[in-house]
mmCIF file of C-alpha atoms in Angstrom:
data_model
loop_
_atom_site.group_PDB
_atom_site.id
_atom_site.type_symbol
_atom_site.label_atom_id
_atom_site.label_comp_id
_atom_site.label_asym_id
_atom_site.label_seq_id
_atom_site.Cartn_x
_atom_site.Cartn_y
_atom_site.Cartn_z
ATOM 1 C CA MET A 1 -112.775 148.001 -151.633
ATOM 2 C CA GLN A 2 -113.089 144.589 -154.672
ATOM 3 C CA GLN A 3 -108.967 146.627 -156.383
ATOM 4 C CA GLU A 4 -108.371 146.723 -152.543
ATOM 5 C CA LYS A 5 -108.789 142.886 -152.017
ATOM 6 C CA ASN A 6 -106.990 142.182 -155.131
ATOM 7 C CA GLU A 7 -103.932 143.460 -154.021
ATOM 8 C CA ASN A 8 -103.995 142.388 -150.347
ATOM 9 C CA ARG A 9 -104.004 138.709 -151.926
ATOM 10 C CA GLN A 10 -101.170 139.725 -153.963
ATOM 11 C CA GLU A 11 -99.449 140.753 -151.143
ATOM 12 C CA ARG A 12 -99.946 137.800 -149.046
ATOM 13 C CA GLN A 13 -99.532 135.384 -152.329
ATOM 14 C CA GLU A 14 -95.944 136.940 -152.579
ATOM 15 C CA LYS A 15 -95.232 137.229 -149.191
ATOM 16 C CA LYS A 16 -96.310 133.165 -149.039
ATOM 17 C CA GLN A 17 -94.226 132.529 -152.242
ATOM 18 C CA SER A 18 -90.925 134.640 -150.941
ATOM 19 C CA ARG A 19 -91.385 132.462 -147.357
ATOM 20 C CA MET A 20 -91.927 129.268 -149.363
ATOM 21 C CA GLU A 21 -88.480 130.429 -151.776
ATOM 22 C CA LYS A 22 -86.420 130.654 -148.509
ATOM 23 C CA ILE A 23 -87.634 127.554 -146.710
ATOM 24 C CA ARG A 24 -86.515 125.796 -150.194
ATOM 25 C CA GLN A 25 -82.887 127.673 -149.976
ATOM 26 C CA GLY A 26 -82.698 126.623 -146.216
ATOM 27 C CA MET A 27 -83.469 122.982 -147.285
ATOM 28 C CA ILE A 28 -80.807 123.224 -150.003
ATOM 29 C CA ARG A 29 -78.436 124.957 -147.520
ATOM 30 C CA ASN A 30 -78.731 122.029 -145.045
ATOM 31 C CA LYS A 31 -78.439 119.694 -148.181
ATOM 32 C CA ARG A 32 -74.754 121.304 -148.107
ATOM 33 C CA HIS A 33 -74.616 120.561 -143.860
ATOM 34 C CA LEU A 34 -75.768 117.323 -144.244
ATOM 35 C CA ILE A 35 -73.088 116.192 -146.865
ATOM 36 C CA GLN A 36 -70.599 117.566 -144.774
ATOM 37 C CA LEU A 37 -72.237 115.920 -141.403
ATOM 38 C CA ALA A 38 -71.694 112.163 -142.976
ATOM 39 C CA ALA A 39 -68.891 113.120 -144.685
ATOM 40 C CA ALA A 40 -67.378 114.163 -140.669
ATOM 41 C CA LEU A 41 -68.485 111.094 -139.499
ATOM 42 C CA LEU A 42 -67.685 108.912 -142.177
ATOM 43 C CA ALA A 43 -63.417 110.149 -141.962
ATOM 44 C CA ASN A 44 -64.302 109.560 -137.857
ATOM 45 C CA ALA A 45 -65.978 106.517 -137.800
ATOM 46 C CA ASN A 46 -63.697 105.340 -134.834
ATOM 47 C CA PHE A 47 -66.456 106.632 -132.372
ATOM 48 C CA LYS A 48 -65.222 104.060 -129.490
ATOM 49 C CA GLY A 49 -61.597 105.898 -129.279
ATOM 50 C CA PHE A 50 -63.200 109.401 -128.425
ATOM 51 C CA TRP A 51 -63.984 107.750 -124.503
ATOM 52 C CA SER A 52 -61.352 105.392 -125.201
ATOM 53 C CA GLY A 53 -58.438 108.159 -125.738
ATOM 54 C CA THR A 54 -57.073 106.096 -128.158
ATOM 55 C CA ILE A 55 -56.252 106.165 -132.414
ATOM 56 C CA TRP A 56 -57.756 103.881 -134.687
ATOM 57 C CA GLN A 57 -54.883 101.925 -136.026
ATOM 58 C CA GLY A 58 -57.034 99.677 -138.990
ATOM 59 C CA LYS A 59 -55.280 99.241 -142.513
ATOM 60 C CA SER A 60 -57.816 102.483 -143.440
ATOM 61 C CA LYS A 61 -54.868 104.873 -142.548
ATOM 62 C CA SER A 62 -52.676 104.098 -145.227
ATOM 63 C CA ILE A 63 -55.109 105.931 -147.131
ATOM 64 C CA CYS A 64 -55.625 110.016 -147.528
ATOM 65 C CA VAL A 65 -59.172 111.734 -146.387
ATOM 66 C CA PRO A 66 -59.431 114.806 -148.676
ATOM 67 C CA GLY A 67 -60.034 117.200 -146.169
ATOM 68 C CA LEU A 68 -58.018 118.240 -143.463
ATOM 69 C CA ASN A 69 -58.867 116.022 -140.308
ATOM 70 C CA CYS A 70 -56.170 114.660 -138.511
ATOM 71 C CA TYR A 71 -54.825 111.244 -138.028
ATOM 72 C CA SER A 72 -54.391 111.647 -134.319
ATOM 73 C CA CYS A 73 -58.408 111.956 -133.906
ATOM 74 C CA PRO A 74 -59.534 109.405 -132.059
ATOM 75 C CA GLY A 75 -62.265 109.262 -134.761
ATOM 76 C CA ALA A 76 -59.921 109.224 -137.719
ATOM 77 C CA VAL A 77 -60.225 105.958 -139.823
ATOM 78 C CA GLY A 78 -58.553 107.603 -142.724
ATOM 79 C CA ALA A 79 -55.050 109.960 -142.662
ATOM 80 C CA CYS A 80 -54.782 113.914 -143.174
ATOM 81 C CA PRO A 81 -53.276 114.609 -146.363
ATOM 82 C CA ILE A 82 -51.115 117.260 -145.284
ATOM 83 C CA GLY A 83 -49.802 115.507 -142.164
ATOM 84 C CA SER A 84 -48.723 112.756 -144.928
ATOM 85 C CA LEU A 85 -47.095 114.642 -147.480
ATOM 86 C CA GLN A 86 -44.797 116.703 -144.087
ATOM 87 C CA ALA A 87 -44.424 112.969 -142.633
ATOM 88 C CA GLN A 88 -42.960 111.833 -145.744
ATOM 89 C CA ILE A 89 -40.569 114.713 -146.760
ATOM 90 C CA SER A 90 -39.196 115.302 -143.380
ATOM 91 C CA GLY A 91 -38.878 111.817 -142.402
ATOM 92 C CA ASN A 92 -35.146 110.153 -142.877
ATOM 93 C CA GLN A 93 -36.303 108.401 -145.915
ATOM 94 C CA LYS A 94 -36.819 111.513 -147.715
ATOM 95 C CA GLY A 95 -37.897 110.816 -151.436
ATOM 96 C CA ILE A 96 -40.951 111.965 -154.102
ATOM 97 C CA PRO A 97 -44.143 111.755 -152.153
ATOM 98 C CA TYR A 98 -45.715 110.194 -155.396
ATOM 99 C CA TYR A 99 -48.515 108.664 -153.330
ATOM 100 C CA ILE A 100 -49.972 111.690 -151.292
ATOM 101 C CA ALA A 101 -48.929 114.179 -155.125
ATOM 102 C CA GLY A 102 -51.507 111.392 -156.808
ATOM 103 C CA THR A 103 -53.944 112.018 -153.978
ATOM 104 C CA LEU A 104 -54.088 115.295 -153.825
ATOM 105 C CA LEU A 105 -54.254 115.552 -157.526
ATOM 106 C CA LEU A 106 -57.087 112.925 -157.982
ATOM 107 C CA PHE A 107 -59.336 114.642 -155.489
ATOM 108 C CA GLY A 108 -58.066 118.276 -156.830
ATOM 109 C CA ALA A 109 -58.732 117.535 -160.797
ATOM 110 C CA VAL A 110 -62.123 116.155 -159.694
ATOM 111 C CA LEU A 111 -62.983 118.258 -156.856
ATOM 112 C CA GLY A 112 -61.714 121.157 -156.429
ATOM 113 C CA ARG A 113 -61.778 123.555 -153.604
ATOM 114 C CA ALA A 114 -65.349 121.671 -153.886
ATOM 115 C CA VAL A 115 -63.796 119.335 -150.975
ATOM 116 C CA CYS A 116 -63.786 122.641 -148.380
ATOM 117 C CA GLY A 117 -67.012 123.148 -149.163
ATOM 118 C CA PHE A 118 -68.386 119.714 -148.970
ATOM 119 C CA LEU A 119 -65.795 116.953 -147.298
ATOM 120 C CA CYS A 120 -63.764 118.985 -144.874
ATOM 121 C CA LEU A 121 -64.817 118.664 -141.185
ATOM 122 C CA PHE A 122 -62.364 121.753 -140.285
ATOM 123 C CA GLY A 123 -64.496 123.601 -142.838
ATOM 124 C CA PHE A 124 -67.658 122.293 -141.547
ATOM 125 C CA ILE A 125 -67.086 123.369 -138.247
ATOM 126 C CA GLN A 126 -66.127 126.977 -139.428
ATOM 127 C CA ASP A 127 -69.425 127.048 -140.693
ATOM 128 C CA LEU A 128 -71.277 126.505 -137.789
ATOM 129 C CA LEU A 129 -69.591 128.843 -135.955
ATOM 130 C CA TYR A 130 -69.837 131.247 -138.106
ATOM 131 C CA LYS A 131 -73.558 130.549 -137.827
ATOM 132 C CA ILE A 132 -73.357 131.834 -133.639
ATOM 133 C CA LYS A 133 -75.866 135.378 -133.755
ATOM 134 C CA THR A 134 -72.915 138.233 -133.312
ATOM 135 C CA PRO A 135 -72.081 141.223 -135.516
ATOM 136 C CA LYS A 136 -69.699 140.089 -138.511
ATOM 137 C CA ILE A 137 -66.625 141.577 -139.038
ATOM 138 C CA THR A 138 -65.924 142.431 -143.030
ATOM 139 C CA VAL A 139 -61.635 142.340 -143.330
ATOM 140 C CA PRO A 140 -61.349 145.447 -145.519
ATOM 141 C CA PRO A 141 -60.312 144.063 -149.442
ATOM 142 C CA LYS A 142 -57.329 145.854 -149.296
ATOM 143 C CA VAL A 143 -55.882 143.146 -146.152
ATOM 144 C CA ASP A 144 -58.277 140.670 -147.348
ATOM 145 C CA LYS A 145 -56.349 140.441 -150.551
ATOM 146 C CA VAL A 146 -52.812 140.536 -149.138
ATOM 147 C CA LEU A 147 -53.636 137.790 -146.502
ATOM 148 C CA ARG A 148 -55.293 135.203 -149.645
ATOM 149 C CA TYR A 149 -51.454 135.443 -150.543
ATOM 150 C CA LEU A 150 -50.241 133.715 -146.701
ATOM 151 C CA LYS A 151 -51.844 130.604 -147.364
ATOM 152 C CA TYR A 152 -49.559 129.707 -149.969
ATOM 153 C CA VAL A 153 -46.663 131.605 -148.313
ATOM 154 C CA ILE A 154 -47.592 128.822 -145.739
ATOM 155 C CA LEU A 155 -47.683 125.683 -147.991
ATOM 156 C CA ALA A 156 -44.350 126.645 -149.475
ATOM 157 C CA VAL A 157 -42.718 127.068 -146.333
ATOM 158 C CA PHE A 158 -44.073 125.469 -143.024
ATOM 159 C CA VAL A 159 -45.676 122.098 -145.042
ATOM 160 C CA ILE A 160 -42.776 121.555 -147.530
ATOM 161 C CA GLY A 161 -39.546 124.367 -146.597
ATOM 162 C CA LEU A 162 -38.810 123.155 -143.284
ATOM 163 C CA PRO A 163 -39.690 119.901 -142.892
ATOM 164 C CA LEU A 164 -37.499 119.075 -145.966
ATOM 165 C CA PHE A 165 -34.347 121.631 -145.256
ATOM 166 C CA ILE A 166 -34.393 121.297 -141.639
ATOM 167 C CA SER A 167 -33.596 117.976 -139.254
ATOM 168 C CA ASP A 168 -31.721 116.798 -136.636
ATOM 169 C CA GLU A 169 -28.699 114.522 -136.398
ATOM 170 C CA PHE A 170 -30.745 111.519 -137.840
ATOM 171 C CA GLY A 171 -32.261 113.043 -140.789
ATOM 172 C CA ILE A 172 -35.486 113.807 -139.581
ATOM 173 C CA GLY A 173 -37.150 116.934 -139.713
ATOM 174 C CA ASP A 174 -40.428 118.723 -138.173
ATOM 175 C CA PRO A 175 -44.015 118.763 -139.441
ATOM 176 C CA TRP A 176 -43.740 122.403 -138.789
ATOM 177 C CA PHE A 177 -47.492 122.830 -139.863
ATOM 178 C CA CYS A 178 -48.842 120.405 -137.829
ATOM 179 C CA LYS A 179 -46.334 121.221 -135.335
ATOM 180 C CA TYR A 180 -47.274 125.434 -134.648
ATOM 181 C CA ILE A 181 -49.696 125.883 -136.960
ATOM 182 C CA CYS A 182 -52.342 123.774 -137.279
ATOM 183 C CA PRO A 183 -55.697 124.054 -134.485
ATOM 184 C CA ALA A 184 -57.017 121.104 -136.525
ATOM 185 C CA GLY A 185 -54.920 119.243 -134.425
ATOM 186 C CA THR A 186 -55.216 120.304 -131.287
ATOM 187 C CA LEU A 187 -58.876 120.654 -131.692
ATOM 188 C CA GLU A 188 -59.971 116.879 -133.241
ATOM 189 C CA GLY A 189 -56.851 115.439 -131.490
ATOM 190 C CA GLY A 190 -55.042 117.095 -128.395
ATOM 191 C CA VAL A 191 -57.677 117.973 -126.383
ATOM 192 C CA PHE A 192 -59.918 114.706 -127.009
ATOM 193 C CA LEU A 193 -56.719 112.492 -126.097
ATOM 194 C CA THR A 194 -55.197 114.726 -123.270
ATOM 195 C CA LEU A 195 -58.921 115.225 -121.357
ATOM 196 C CA MET A 196 -59.252 110.749 -121.585
ATOM 197 C CA ASN A 197 -55.222 109.793 -121.363
ATOM 198 C CA GLN A 198 -53.871 110.520 -118.399
ATOM 199 C CA SER A 199 -50.061 109.891 -119.693
ATOM 200 C CA LEU A 200 -50.715 112.294 -122.672
ATOM 201 C CA ARG A 201 -51.900 114.791 -119.896
ATOM 202 C CA SER A 202 -48.952 114.434 -118.227
ATOM 203 C CA MET A 203 -46.612 115.684 -121.066
ATOM 204 C CA ILE A 204 -48.727 118.951 -122.242
ATOM 205 C CA GLY A 205 -46.202 121.763 -122.105
ATOM 206 C CA VAL A 206 -45.850 124.963 -123.851
ATOM 207 C CA LEU A 207 -46.615 123.884 -126.945
ATOM 208 C CA PHE A 208 -49.783 122.930 -126.226
ATOM 209 C CA THR A 209 -50.139 126.012 -124.484
ATOM 210 C CA TRP A 210 -49.682 127.746 -127.864
ATOM 211 C CA LYS A 211 -51.533 125.598 -130.070
ATOM 212 C CA LEU A 212 -54.496 126.024 -127.640
ATOM 213 C CA PHE A 213 -54.254 129.842 -128.055
ATOM 214 C CA LEU A 214 -54.335 129.477 -131.738
ATOM 215 C CA LEU A 215 -57.465 127.425 -131.668
ATOM 216 C CA PHE A 216 -59.084 129.886 -129.315
ATOM 217 C CA LEU A 217 -57.797 132.498 -131.701
ATOM 218 C CA THR A 218 -59.330 130.465 -134.673
ATOM 219 C CA ILE A 219 -62.958 130.005 -132.935
ATOM 220 C CA ILE A 220 -63.486 133.439 -132.194
ATOM 221 C CA SER A 221 -62.346 134.460 -135.384
ATOM 222 C CA SER A 222 -64.245 131.992 -137.015
ATOM 223 C CA ILE A 223 -67.730 133.472 -135.238
ATOM 224 C CA LEU A 224 -66.760 137.121 -136.775
ATOM 225 C CA ILE A 225 -65.266 136.254 -140.008
ATOM 226 C CA TYR A 226 -66.726 133.833 -142.019
ATOM 227 C CA ARG A 227 -64.528 130.350 -142.487
ATOM 228 C CA PRO A 228 -60.863 132.657 -141.957
ATOM 229 C CA PHE A 229 -58.562 129.398 -141.323
ATOM 230 C CA CYS A 230 -59.614 127.868 -145.339
ATOM 231 C CA LYS A 231 -59.224 132.008 -146.499
ATOM 232 C CA TYR A 232 -56.262 132.676 -145.318
ATOM 233 C CA ILE A 233 -54.171 129.612 -143.696
ATOM 234 C CA CYS A 234 -55.289 126.632 -144.574
ATOM 235 C CA PRO A 235 -52.447 125.122 -146.717
ATOM 236 C CA LEU A 236 -54.234 121.772 -148.444
ATOM 237 C CA GLY A 237 -57.541 125.125 -150.077
ATOM 238 C CA ALA A 238 -54.392 126.217 -151.409
ATOM 239 C CA ILE A 239 -53.489 122.788 -153.310
ATOM 240 C CA TYR A 240 -57.251 122.384 -154.131
ATOM 241 C CA GLY A 241 -57.534 126.185 -155.381
ATOM 242 C CA LEU A 242 -55.262 125.838 -158.029
ATOM 243 C CA PHE A 243 -57.338 123.238 -159.683
ATOM 244 C CA ASN A 244 -60.812 124.955 -159.137
ATOM 245 C CA ARG A 245 -60.336 126.397 -163.084
ATOM 246 C CA PHE A 246 -60.634 122.984 -164.341
ATOM 247 C CA SER A 247 -61.727 120.362 -161.845
ATOM 248 C CA PHE A 248 -64.617 118.076 -163.290
ATOM 249 C CA PHE A 249 -66.748 120.015 -160.424
ATOM 250 C CA ARG A 250 -67.118 124.134 -161.925
ATOM 251 C CA MET A 251 -69.518 126.394 -161.795
ATOM 252 C CA GLU A 252 -70.500 128.877 -164.702
ATOM 253 C CA VAL A 253 -72.513 131.753 -166.000
ATOM 254 C CA ASP A 254 -74.715 131.836 -167.962
ATOM 255 C CA GLN A 255 -73.836 135.437 -169.798
ATOM 256 C CA SER A 256 -76.966 136.034 -172.042
ATOM 257 C CA ALA A 257 -79.320 135.214 -169.229
ATOM 258 C CA CYS A 258 -77.218 137.676 -166.342
ATOM 259 C CA ILE A 259 -79.135 140.689 -165.749
ATOM 260 C CA HIS A 260 -75.768 142.081 -163.461
ATOM 261 C CA CYS A 261 -77.103 142.813 -160.340
ATOM 262 C CA GLY A 262 -74.843 141.398 -158.158
ATOM 263 C CA LYS A 263 -76.690 139.690 -155.783
ATOM 264 C CA CYS A 264 -74.257 136.849 -156.462
ATOM 265 C CA GLU A 265 -71.791 138.610 -155.428
ATOM 266 C CA LYS A 266 -73.243 140.458 -152.108
ATOM 267 C CA GLN A 267 -74.059 136.878 -151.206
ATOM 268 C CA CYS A 268 -70.913 135.383 -151.873
ATOM 269 C CA LYS A 269 -69.068 134.926 -148.133
ATOM 270 C CA MET A 270 -65.316 134.264 -149.605
ATOM 271 C CA GLN A 271 -65.547 137.130 -151.511
ATOM 272 C CA VAL A 272 -65.139 135.907 -154.935
ATOM 273 C CA PRO A 273 -65.886 137.807 -157.872
ATOM 274 C CA VAL A 274 -68.373 135.751 -159.383
ATOM 275 C CA LEU A 275 -69.775 137.395 -162.505
ATOM 276 C CA THR A 276 -66.037 137.451 -163.784
ATOM 277 C CA ASN A 277 -64.253 134.875 -162.246
ATOM 278 C CA ILE A 278 -66.636 132.421 -160.719
ATOM 279 C CA ASN A 279 -63.514 129.250 -160.963
ATOM 280 C CA SER A 280 -61.621 131.774 -158.860
ATOM 281 C CA ALA A 281 -59.611 129.712 -156.500
ATOM 282 C CA GLU A 282 -61.670 131.343 -153.493
ATOM 283 C CA CYS A 283 -64.593 129.581 -154.513
ATOM 284 C CA ILE A 284 -65.587 126.789 -152.512
ATOM 285 C CA ARG A 285 -68.919 125.941 -154.101
ATOM 286 C CA CYS A 286 -71.243 126.515 -151.783
ATOM 287 C CA GLY A 287 -73.428 127.157 -154.000
ATOM 288 C CA ASP A 288 -74.715 130.429 -152.527
ATOM 289 C CA CYS A 289 -74.470 132.533 -155.565
ATOM 290 C CA LYS A 290 -76.366 130.008 -157.746
ATOM 291 C CA ARG A 291 -79.201 130.427 -155.090
ATOM 292 C CA ALA A 292 -79.347 134.007 -154.562
ATOM 293 C CA CYS A 293 -79.035 134.804 -158.435
ATOM 294 C CA PRO A 294 -82.546 135.393 -159.245
ATOM 295 C CA VAL A 295 -82.553 134.436 -163.064
ATOM 296 C CA GLY A 296 -80.994 131.182 -162.486
ATOM 297 C CA ALA A 297 -77.529 132.071 -164.721
ATOM 298 C CA ILE A 298 -75.454 130.325 -162.412
ATOM 299 C CA HIS A 299 -75.297 126.593 -162.773
ATOM 300 C CA LEU A 300 -73.036 123.512 -162.505
ATOM 301 C CA GLU A 301 -71.187 123.201 -165.651
ATOM 302 C CA LYS A 302 -72.761 120.131 -167.380
ATOM 303 C CA ARG A 303 -69.263 118.447 -169.240
ATOM 304 C CA MET B 1 -62.074 125.815 -178.051
ATOM 305 C CA LYS B 2 -61.625 127.021 -174.584
ATOM 306 C CA ARG B 3 -64.207 124.049 -173.263
ATOM 307 C CA ASN B 4 -62.016 121.544 -174.739
ATOM 308 C CA LYS B 5 -58.621 122.991 -174.127
ATOM 309 C CA THR B 6 -60.134 122.595 -170.182
ATOM 310 C CA GLY B 7 -60.926 119.093 -170.915
ATOM 311 C CA LEU B 8 -57.942 117.888 -172.467
ATOM 312 C CA ILE B 9 -56.153 119.823 -168.602
ATOM 313 C CA ARG B 10 -59.051 118.094 -166.646
ATOM 314 C CA ILE B 11 -57.451 114.521 -168.345
ATOM 315 C CA CYS B 12 -54.230 115.229 -168.409
ATOM 316 C CA VAL B 13 -54.436 115.559 -165.028
ATOM 317 C CA LEU B 14 -56.030 112.640 -163.721
ATOM 318 C CA ALA B 15 -53.766 110.455 -165.770
ATOM 319 C CA ALA B 16 -50.956 112.238 -163.574
ATOM 320 C CA ALA B 17 -53.311 111.639 -160.690
ATOM 321 C CA LEU B 18 -53.386 107.997 -161.383
ATOM 322 C CA LEU B 19 -49.889 107.374 -162.354
ATOM 323 C CA LEU B 20 -48.209 108.961 -159.374
ATOM 324 C CA ILE B 21 -50.655 107.063 -156.861
ATOM 325 C CA ALA B 22 -49.474 103.632 -158.711
ATOM 326 C CA ALA B 23 -45.740 104.605 -158.913
ATOM 327 C CA GLY B 24 -46.366 105.463 -154.970
ATOM 328 C CA ILE B 25 -48.190 101.895 -154.428
ATOM 329 C CA GLN B 26 -45.270 100.406 -156.680
ATOM 330 C CA GLN B 27 -42.853 102.282 -153.796
ATOM 331 C CA ARG B 28 -45.145 101.046 -150.907
ATOM 332 C CA GLN B 29 -45.309 104.796 -149.592
ATOM 333 C CA PRO B 30 -49.272 103.963 -148.493
ATOM 334 C CA GLU B 31 -47.634 101.620 -145.821
ATOM 335 C CA MET B 32 -45.090 104.563 -145.121
ATOM 336 C CA VAL B 33 -48.540 106.769 -144.561
ATOM 337 C CA LEU B 34 -50.019 104.067 -142.742
ATOM 338 C CA GLN B 35 -47.101 103.029 -140.401
ATOM 339 C CA LYS B 36 -47.406 107.465 -139.372
ATOM 340 C CA ALA B 37 -51.050 107.650 -139.209
ATOM 341 C CA VAL B 38 -50.915 104.797 -136.551
ATOM 342 C CA HIS B 39 -49.299 106.363 -133.546
ATOM 343 C CA ILE B 40 -50.829 109.144 -131.643
ATOM 344 C CA CYS B 41 -48.583 112.327 -133.998
ATOM 345 C CA LEU B 42 -47.375 114.112 -130.994
ATOM 346 C CA GLU B 43 -46.304 117.242 -132.968
ATOM 347 C CA CYS B 44 -49.818 117.096 -134.378
ATOM 348 C CA ILE B 45 -51.797 117.296 -131.040
ATOM 349 C CA GLY B 46 -49.578 120.020 -129.543
ATOM 350 C CA ILE B 47 -47.368 117.730 -127.057
ATOM 351 C CA GLY B 48 -44.382 118.199 -128.831
#
């Protein structure tokens, strides 16, 4: 009888501990979402623009924000690095975009793809969409592996190649990625500006329909698949991913402590091979693997 | 050894980043970014 009581008590205690652990993990995850929210608000602090249908024209727009945040978003107080890069290489004064390249190198060297996990507005929106309770889709590994290269192709062709080599009679090229692919500009800028600005609304045409279709596709796929835009399309993620191996913000697996239970890899929604390549170009430093590890073998690198 | 190499790469990239930014500022590139960013980019929002 006494033994039964003790067992029940122990069971209750274990359940309580597991509940507390879940709450603690939830709080840590929420802390990341709080940072994402703060970064989004900070980069889009011109709240007045949302109801006036205009954009911020202050000097802060000469500074690039780290994440994909359209500078035509009414709230944006900084410049989008991909938009600025294309504008520079497609303009009639084509030259090496030292300033933007340096900014991208700086963010990459310090944070790597932690920018995607913590500071990118479009990444945050995808995180929130994935929280909608629906059956989720796992992309077959072979298809996933091939699709991961797509963002590098988009970077090379649509962000650099086409704007650089195709131009009109005045020597000005199109921002191909922003114009034909990027759904962030449609969501953050297009929707708000056309809603609030009559003159812009009257200019809507086929391109806007195409971009709304892409936005719709991105939203639906983000509900079903974790961060599809970041995994397969985003050229900014492709750039920052190159720095993941040596950025200051890195993860490390303590091989002597690891028990190879595989919980970290199961938990990773970006499908990073945590045990063999934790600093892979796909890791957005969300910390899910760290929280899943039962022996605390995964941590941020000390130096 | 591997850590030292990583650290060295990191410092080199950081130094290159700062040099590029300085070169960009010297060529007044932030002003070019500003000029583009303060006007509504019709292509970006899907108008044309």
